[in-house]
Coordinates of C-alpha atoms in Angstrom, one line a residue:
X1 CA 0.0 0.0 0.0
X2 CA 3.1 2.2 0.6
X3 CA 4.7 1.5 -3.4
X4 CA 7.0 4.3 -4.6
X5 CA 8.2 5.5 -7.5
X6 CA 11.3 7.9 -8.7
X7 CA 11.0 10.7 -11.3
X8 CA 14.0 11.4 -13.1
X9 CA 16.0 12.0 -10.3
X10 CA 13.7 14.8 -8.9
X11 CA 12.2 12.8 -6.2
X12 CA 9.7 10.4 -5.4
X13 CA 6.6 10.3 -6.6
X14 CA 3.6 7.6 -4.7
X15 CA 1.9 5.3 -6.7
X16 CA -1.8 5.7 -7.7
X17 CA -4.3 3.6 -7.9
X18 CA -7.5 4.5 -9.8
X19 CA -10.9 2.8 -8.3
X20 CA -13.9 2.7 -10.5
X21 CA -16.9 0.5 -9.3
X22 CA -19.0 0.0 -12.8
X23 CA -22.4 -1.5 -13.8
X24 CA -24.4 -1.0 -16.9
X25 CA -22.0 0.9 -18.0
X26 CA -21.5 0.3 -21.5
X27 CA -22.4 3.9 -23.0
X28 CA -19.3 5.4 -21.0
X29 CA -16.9 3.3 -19.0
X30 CA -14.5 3.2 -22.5
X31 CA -14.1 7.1 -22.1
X32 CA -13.8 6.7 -18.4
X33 CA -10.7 4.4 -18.4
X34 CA -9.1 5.6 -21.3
X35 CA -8.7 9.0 -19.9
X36 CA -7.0 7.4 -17.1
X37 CA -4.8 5.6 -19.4
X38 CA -4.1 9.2 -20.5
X39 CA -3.2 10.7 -17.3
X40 CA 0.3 12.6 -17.8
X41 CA 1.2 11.4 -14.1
X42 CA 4.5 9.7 -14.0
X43 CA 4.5 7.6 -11.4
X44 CA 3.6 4.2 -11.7
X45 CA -0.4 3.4 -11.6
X46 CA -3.0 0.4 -11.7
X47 CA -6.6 0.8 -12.8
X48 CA -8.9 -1.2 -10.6
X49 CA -12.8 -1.5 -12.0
X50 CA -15.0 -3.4 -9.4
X51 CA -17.3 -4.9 -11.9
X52 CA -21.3 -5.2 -10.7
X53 CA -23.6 -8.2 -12.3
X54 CA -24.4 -6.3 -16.0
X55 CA -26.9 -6.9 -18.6
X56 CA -26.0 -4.3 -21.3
X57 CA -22.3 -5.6 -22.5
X58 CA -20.5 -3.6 -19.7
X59 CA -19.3 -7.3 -18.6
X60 CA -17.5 -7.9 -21.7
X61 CA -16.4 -4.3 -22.7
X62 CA -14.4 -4.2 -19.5
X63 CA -12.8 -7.9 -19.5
X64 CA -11.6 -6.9 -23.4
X65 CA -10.1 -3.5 -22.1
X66 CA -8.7 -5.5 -19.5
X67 CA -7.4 -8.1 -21.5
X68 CA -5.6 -5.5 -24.0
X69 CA -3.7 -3.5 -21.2
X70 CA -1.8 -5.2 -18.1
X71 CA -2.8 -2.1 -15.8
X72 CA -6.4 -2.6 -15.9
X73 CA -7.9 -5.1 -13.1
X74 CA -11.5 -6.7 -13.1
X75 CA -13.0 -7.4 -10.0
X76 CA -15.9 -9.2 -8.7
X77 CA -18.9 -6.7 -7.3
X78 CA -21.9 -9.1 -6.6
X79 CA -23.5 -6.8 -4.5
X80 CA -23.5 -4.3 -7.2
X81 CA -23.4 -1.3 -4.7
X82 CA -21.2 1.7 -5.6
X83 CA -19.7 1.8 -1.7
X84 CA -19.3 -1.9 -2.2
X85 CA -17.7 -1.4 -5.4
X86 CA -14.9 1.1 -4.0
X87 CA -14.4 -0.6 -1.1
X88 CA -12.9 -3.7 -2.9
X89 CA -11.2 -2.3 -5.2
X90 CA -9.3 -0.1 -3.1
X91 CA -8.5 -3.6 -0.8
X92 CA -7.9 -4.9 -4.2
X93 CA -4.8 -2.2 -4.9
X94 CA -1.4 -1.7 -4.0
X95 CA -0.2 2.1 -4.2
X96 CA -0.5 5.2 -1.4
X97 CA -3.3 7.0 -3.1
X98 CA -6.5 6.0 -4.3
X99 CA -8.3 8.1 -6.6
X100 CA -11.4 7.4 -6.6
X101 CA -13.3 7.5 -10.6
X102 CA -17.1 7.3 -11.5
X103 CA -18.1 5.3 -15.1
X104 CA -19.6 8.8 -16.0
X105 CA -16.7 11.0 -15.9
X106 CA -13.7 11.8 -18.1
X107 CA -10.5 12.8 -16.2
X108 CA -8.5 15.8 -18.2
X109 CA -4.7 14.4 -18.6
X110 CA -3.1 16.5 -15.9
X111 CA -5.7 15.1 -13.0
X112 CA -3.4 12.9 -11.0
X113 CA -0.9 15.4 -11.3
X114 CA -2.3 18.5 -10.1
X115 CA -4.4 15.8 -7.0
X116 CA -1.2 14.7 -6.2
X117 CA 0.9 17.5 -6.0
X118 CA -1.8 19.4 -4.2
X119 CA -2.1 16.0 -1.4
X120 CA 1.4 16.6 -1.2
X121 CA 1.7 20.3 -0.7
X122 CA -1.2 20.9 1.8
X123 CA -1.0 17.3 3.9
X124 CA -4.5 16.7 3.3
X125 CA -6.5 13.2 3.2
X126 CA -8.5 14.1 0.2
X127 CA -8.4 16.6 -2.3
X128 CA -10.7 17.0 -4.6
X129 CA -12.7 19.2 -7.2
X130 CA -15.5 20.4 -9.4
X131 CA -18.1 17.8 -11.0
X132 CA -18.4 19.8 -14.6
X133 CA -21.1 18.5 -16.2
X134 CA -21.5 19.1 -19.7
X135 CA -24.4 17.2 -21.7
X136 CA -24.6 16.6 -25.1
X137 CA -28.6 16.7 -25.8
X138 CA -30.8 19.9 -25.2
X139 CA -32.2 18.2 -22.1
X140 CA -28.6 17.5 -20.7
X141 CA -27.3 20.8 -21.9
X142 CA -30.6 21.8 -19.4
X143 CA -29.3 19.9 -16.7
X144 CA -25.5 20.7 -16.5
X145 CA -26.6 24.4 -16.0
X146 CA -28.8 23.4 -13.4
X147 CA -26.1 21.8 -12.2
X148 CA -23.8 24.5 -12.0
X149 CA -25.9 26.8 -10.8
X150 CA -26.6 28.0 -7.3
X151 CA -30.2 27.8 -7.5
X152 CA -29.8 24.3 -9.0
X153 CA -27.8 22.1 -6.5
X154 CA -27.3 24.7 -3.8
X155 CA -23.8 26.3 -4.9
X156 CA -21.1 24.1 -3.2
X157 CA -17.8 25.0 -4.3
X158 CA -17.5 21.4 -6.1
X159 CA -20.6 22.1 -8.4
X160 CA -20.1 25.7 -9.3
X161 CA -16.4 26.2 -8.2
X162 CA -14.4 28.5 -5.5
X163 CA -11.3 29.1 -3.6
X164 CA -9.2 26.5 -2.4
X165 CA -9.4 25.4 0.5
X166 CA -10.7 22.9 3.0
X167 CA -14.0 21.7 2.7
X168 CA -16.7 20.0 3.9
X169 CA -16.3 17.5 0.8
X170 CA -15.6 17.1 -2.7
X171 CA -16.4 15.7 -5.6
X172 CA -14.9 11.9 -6.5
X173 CA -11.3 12.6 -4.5
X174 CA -7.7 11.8 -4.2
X175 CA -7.3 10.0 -0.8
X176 CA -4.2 8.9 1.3
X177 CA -4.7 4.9 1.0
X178 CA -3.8 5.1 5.2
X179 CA -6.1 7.5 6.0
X180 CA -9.4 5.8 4.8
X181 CA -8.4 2.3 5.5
X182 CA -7.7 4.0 9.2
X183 CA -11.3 5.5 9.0
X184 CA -13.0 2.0 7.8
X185 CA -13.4 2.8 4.2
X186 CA -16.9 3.7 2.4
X187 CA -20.0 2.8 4.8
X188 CA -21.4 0.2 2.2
X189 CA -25.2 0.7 4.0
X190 CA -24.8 4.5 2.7
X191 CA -26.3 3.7 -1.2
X192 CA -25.7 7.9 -2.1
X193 CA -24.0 10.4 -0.3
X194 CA -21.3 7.6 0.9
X195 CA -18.2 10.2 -0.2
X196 CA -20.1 13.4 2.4
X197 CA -20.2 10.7 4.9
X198 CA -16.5 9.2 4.5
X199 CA -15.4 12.7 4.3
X200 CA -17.2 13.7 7.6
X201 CA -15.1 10.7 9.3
X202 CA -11.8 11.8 7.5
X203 CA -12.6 15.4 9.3
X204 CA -14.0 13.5 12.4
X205 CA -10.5 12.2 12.8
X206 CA -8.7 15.1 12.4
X207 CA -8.0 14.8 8.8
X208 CA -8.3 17.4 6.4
X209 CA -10.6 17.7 3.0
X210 CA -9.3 20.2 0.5
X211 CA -11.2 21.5 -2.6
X212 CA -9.2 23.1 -5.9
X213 CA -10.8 24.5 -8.6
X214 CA -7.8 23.2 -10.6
X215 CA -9.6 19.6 -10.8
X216 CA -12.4 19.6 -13.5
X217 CA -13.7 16.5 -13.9
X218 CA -16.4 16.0 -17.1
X219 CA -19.9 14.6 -16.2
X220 CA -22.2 13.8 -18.1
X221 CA -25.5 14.1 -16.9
X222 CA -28.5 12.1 -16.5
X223 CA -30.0 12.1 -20.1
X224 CA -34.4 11.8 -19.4
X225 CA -36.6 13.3 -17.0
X226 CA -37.5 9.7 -15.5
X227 CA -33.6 9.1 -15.0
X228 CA -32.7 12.5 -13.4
X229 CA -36.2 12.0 -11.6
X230 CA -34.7 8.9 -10.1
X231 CA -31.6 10.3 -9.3
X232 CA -32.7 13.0 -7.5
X233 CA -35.2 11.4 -5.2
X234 CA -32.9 8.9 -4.1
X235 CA -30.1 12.3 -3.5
X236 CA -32.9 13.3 -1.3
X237 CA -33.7 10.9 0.1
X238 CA -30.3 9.6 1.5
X239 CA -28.9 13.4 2.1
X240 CA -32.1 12.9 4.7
X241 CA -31.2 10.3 6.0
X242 CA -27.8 10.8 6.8
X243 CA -28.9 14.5 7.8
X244 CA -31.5 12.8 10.6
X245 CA -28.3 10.3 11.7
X246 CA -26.0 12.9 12.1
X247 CA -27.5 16.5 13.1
X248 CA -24.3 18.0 13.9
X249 CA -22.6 18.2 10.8
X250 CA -25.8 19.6 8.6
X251 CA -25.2 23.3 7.2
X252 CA -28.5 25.3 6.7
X253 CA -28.8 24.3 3.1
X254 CA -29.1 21.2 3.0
X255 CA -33.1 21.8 4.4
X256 CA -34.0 25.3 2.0
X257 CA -35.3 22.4 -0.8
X258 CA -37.7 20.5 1.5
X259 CA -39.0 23.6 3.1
X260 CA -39.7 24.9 -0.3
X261 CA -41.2 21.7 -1.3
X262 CA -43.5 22.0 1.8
X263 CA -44.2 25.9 1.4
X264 CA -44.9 25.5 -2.3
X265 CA -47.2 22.1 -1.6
X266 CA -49.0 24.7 1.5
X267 CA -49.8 27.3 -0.9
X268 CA -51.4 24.7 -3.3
X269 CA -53.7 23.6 -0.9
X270 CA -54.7 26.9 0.1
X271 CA -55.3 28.0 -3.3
X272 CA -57.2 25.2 -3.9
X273 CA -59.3 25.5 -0.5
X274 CA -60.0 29.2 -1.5
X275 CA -60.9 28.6 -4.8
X276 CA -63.9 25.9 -3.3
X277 CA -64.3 28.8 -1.2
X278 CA -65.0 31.2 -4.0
X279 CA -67.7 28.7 -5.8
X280 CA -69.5 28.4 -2.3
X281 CA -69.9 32.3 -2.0
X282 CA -67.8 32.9 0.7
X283 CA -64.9 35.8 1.1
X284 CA -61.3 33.7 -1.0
X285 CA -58.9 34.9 1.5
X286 CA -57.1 31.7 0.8
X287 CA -56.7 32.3 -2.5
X288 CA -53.5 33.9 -1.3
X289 CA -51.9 31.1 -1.4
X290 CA -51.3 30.9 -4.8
X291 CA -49.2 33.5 -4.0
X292 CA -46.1 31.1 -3.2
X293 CA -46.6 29.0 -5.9
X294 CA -46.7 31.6 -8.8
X295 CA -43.7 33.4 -7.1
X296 CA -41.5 29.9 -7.2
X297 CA -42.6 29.5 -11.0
X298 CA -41.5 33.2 -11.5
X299 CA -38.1 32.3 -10.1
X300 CA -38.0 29.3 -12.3
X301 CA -38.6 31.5 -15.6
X302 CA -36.2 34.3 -14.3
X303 CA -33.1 31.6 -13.8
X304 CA -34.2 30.2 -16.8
X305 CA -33.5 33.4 -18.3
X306 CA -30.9 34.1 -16.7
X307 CA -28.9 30.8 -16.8
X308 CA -30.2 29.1 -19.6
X309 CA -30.8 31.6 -22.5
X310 CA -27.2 31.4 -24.1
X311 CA -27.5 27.6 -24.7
X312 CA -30.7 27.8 -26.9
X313 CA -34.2 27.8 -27.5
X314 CA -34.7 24.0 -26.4
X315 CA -32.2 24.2 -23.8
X316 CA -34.2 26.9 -22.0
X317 CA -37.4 25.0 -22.4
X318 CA -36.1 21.8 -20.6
X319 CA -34.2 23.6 -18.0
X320 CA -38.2 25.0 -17.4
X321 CA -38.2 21.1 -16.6
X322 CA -35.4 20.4 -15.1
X323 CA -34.9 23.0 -12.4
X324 CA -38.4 21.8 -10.8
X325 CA -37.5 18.1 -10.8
X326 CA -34.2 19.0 -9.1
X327 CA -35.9 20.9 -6.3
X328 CA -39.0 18.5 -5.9
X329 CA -37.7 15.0 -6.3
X330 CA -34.7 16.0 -4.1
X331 CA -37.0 18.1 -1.7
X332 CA -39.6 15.2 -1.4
X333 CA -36.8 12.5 -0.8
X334 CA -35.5 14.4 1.7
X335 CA -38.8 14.6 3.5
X336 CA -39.2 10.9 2.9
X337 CA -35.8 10.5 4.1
X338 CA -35.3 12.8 7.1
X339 CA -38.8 11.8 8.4
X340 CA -37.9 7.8 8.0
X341 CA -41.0 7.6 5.9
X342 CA -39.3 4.9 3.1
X343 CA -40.2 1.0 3.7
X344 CA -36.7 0.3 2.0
X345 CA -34.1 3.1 1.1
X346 CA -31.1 1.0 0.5
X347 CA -33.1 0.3 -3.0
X348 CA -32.7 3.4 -3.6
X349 CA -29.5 3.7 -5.3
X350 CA -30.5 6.5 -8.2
X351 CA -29.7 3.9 -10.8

């Protein structure tokens, strides 16, 4: 776990092992690994994919790859989990870092590099960066601004950048092998949010988390309503969760979407109740209501206007979509979450 290696005589240089658990994968895990295989890094490196029971030819794209290329390792994932996934990989590798990969993104070629060096230079236990999602279809185009956006996924340094420094986590990571082993890895009963919640024990311990803008790592997004849908609620639903188990280390934030959710849903009703009030002949104070909900679609046009305009006519009428389904699916899963009110959330993995 400790494997050196020497650069030209101008010191030594720690091995890295890239982790990537994958299922279904077959649309993007090729782009994934190859931009590994592309990293400008010179010390030595291994490529460890933790491979999940797949129906779509992800199975056999990754044993060819692997096949091909001596630094690219298959391993066994029956559970299919992505915390299971990392978890044995990273027992399954050799070097002092672990930098941890997701089948959606594309590392640029200077990514180890700049993690490294930056591990190095400020002693911390992760370092990470910013998730930049780009899509490729209208409706992703729609979703990587919401993305990036404050008034999309709240404005955390590693969705719409910052300055560097330590954080309260980041997006994939560079790791110190020692320090997560020390810390017991990723919780594989967290299904989403397992990196805030292995990063809240790296802190716990006294470690450090530190974010760079440097690091840009391409995402691409979910590509259908249904998908991001899915996605979302199952955010919400575990950032609940984990917000209900540990109550001390929750910023403000993380509850503005649910008590818009519940706000929005309030002024609904009312509406609604004041419009039977109307038809019945009495006075439709409640009609006021409406108020909230009207003044939450304004604030959808005005961002859309504001954040989706330069990317098109089409791209501005899905991000009229997609900013709502953001807000409610993630709102309403962490209601569901937070208030324990899911028969089974470990099924919810956003898959």
């Amino acid at each position: 776990m400790a494997s050196q290696v020497h650069q030209r005589g101008t010191g030594f240089l720690p091995g890295v092992s890239y982790v990537m658990p994958v299922l279904n994968e077959a649309t993007h895990v090729r782009a994934a690994v190859e931009s590994l295989l592309a990293q400008d890094y010179q010390g030595a490196f291994e490529v460890t994919l933790a491979l999940g029971p797949s129906i779509d030819g992800t199975t056999e794209l990754v044993e060819e790859m692997a096949a091909v290329d001596a630094r690219i390792r298959v391993v066994p994932n029956d559970v299919g989990s992505t915390p299971a996934g990392l978890n044995i990989a990273i027992r399954a590798s050799q070097y002092a870092v672990v930098i941890r990969v997701d089948a959606h993104s594309v590392l640029p070629p200077d990514y180890a590099r700049i993690a490294v060096e930056t591990l190095e230079r400020t002693g911390a236990d992760n370092v990470g960066g910013i998730m930049d999602a780009r899509g490729i279809s209208a409706f992703e185009r729609a979703v990587a601004r919401a993305y990036g956006t404050r008034i999309g996924l709240g404005g955390t340094p590693h969705h719409v950048g910052g300055a560097e420094g330590a954080a309260e986590t980041v997006y994939l990571g560079c790791f110190r092998t020692e320090s997560i082993l020390n810390v017991g890895l990723f919780d594989e009963g967290v299904k989403r949010g397992q990196d805030w919640d292995l990063n809240r024990r790296l802190r716990e311990a006294g470690g450090t988390v530190w974010f760079t803008p440097k690091l840009r790592v391409l995402y691409r997004p979910r590509p259908t309503v249904a998908q991001l849908a899915r996605q979302m609620l199952s955010t919400g639903l575990w950032r609940g969760e984990l917000a209900r188990r540990y109550p001390a280390a929750n910023g403000i934030r993380y509850f503005v979407p649910p008590a818009m959710v519940l706000t929005v849903a309030l002024g609904l009703l009312l509406g609604i109740v004041g419009v039977v009030q109307a038809t019945l002949g009495a006075a439709p104070w409640l009609l006021l209501g409406l108020i909230v909900p009207a003044g939450y679609l304004l604030i959808v046009v005005a961002a859309t206007l504001a954040v989706a305009r330069p990317d098109g006519f089409r791209t501005s009428l899905n991000f009229l979509v997609v900013l709502p389904c953001i807000h409610f699916c993630w709102g309403i899963g962490f209601v569901l979450g937070y208030l324990k009110l899911t028969s089974n959330i470990t099924a919810h993995t956003g898959r």
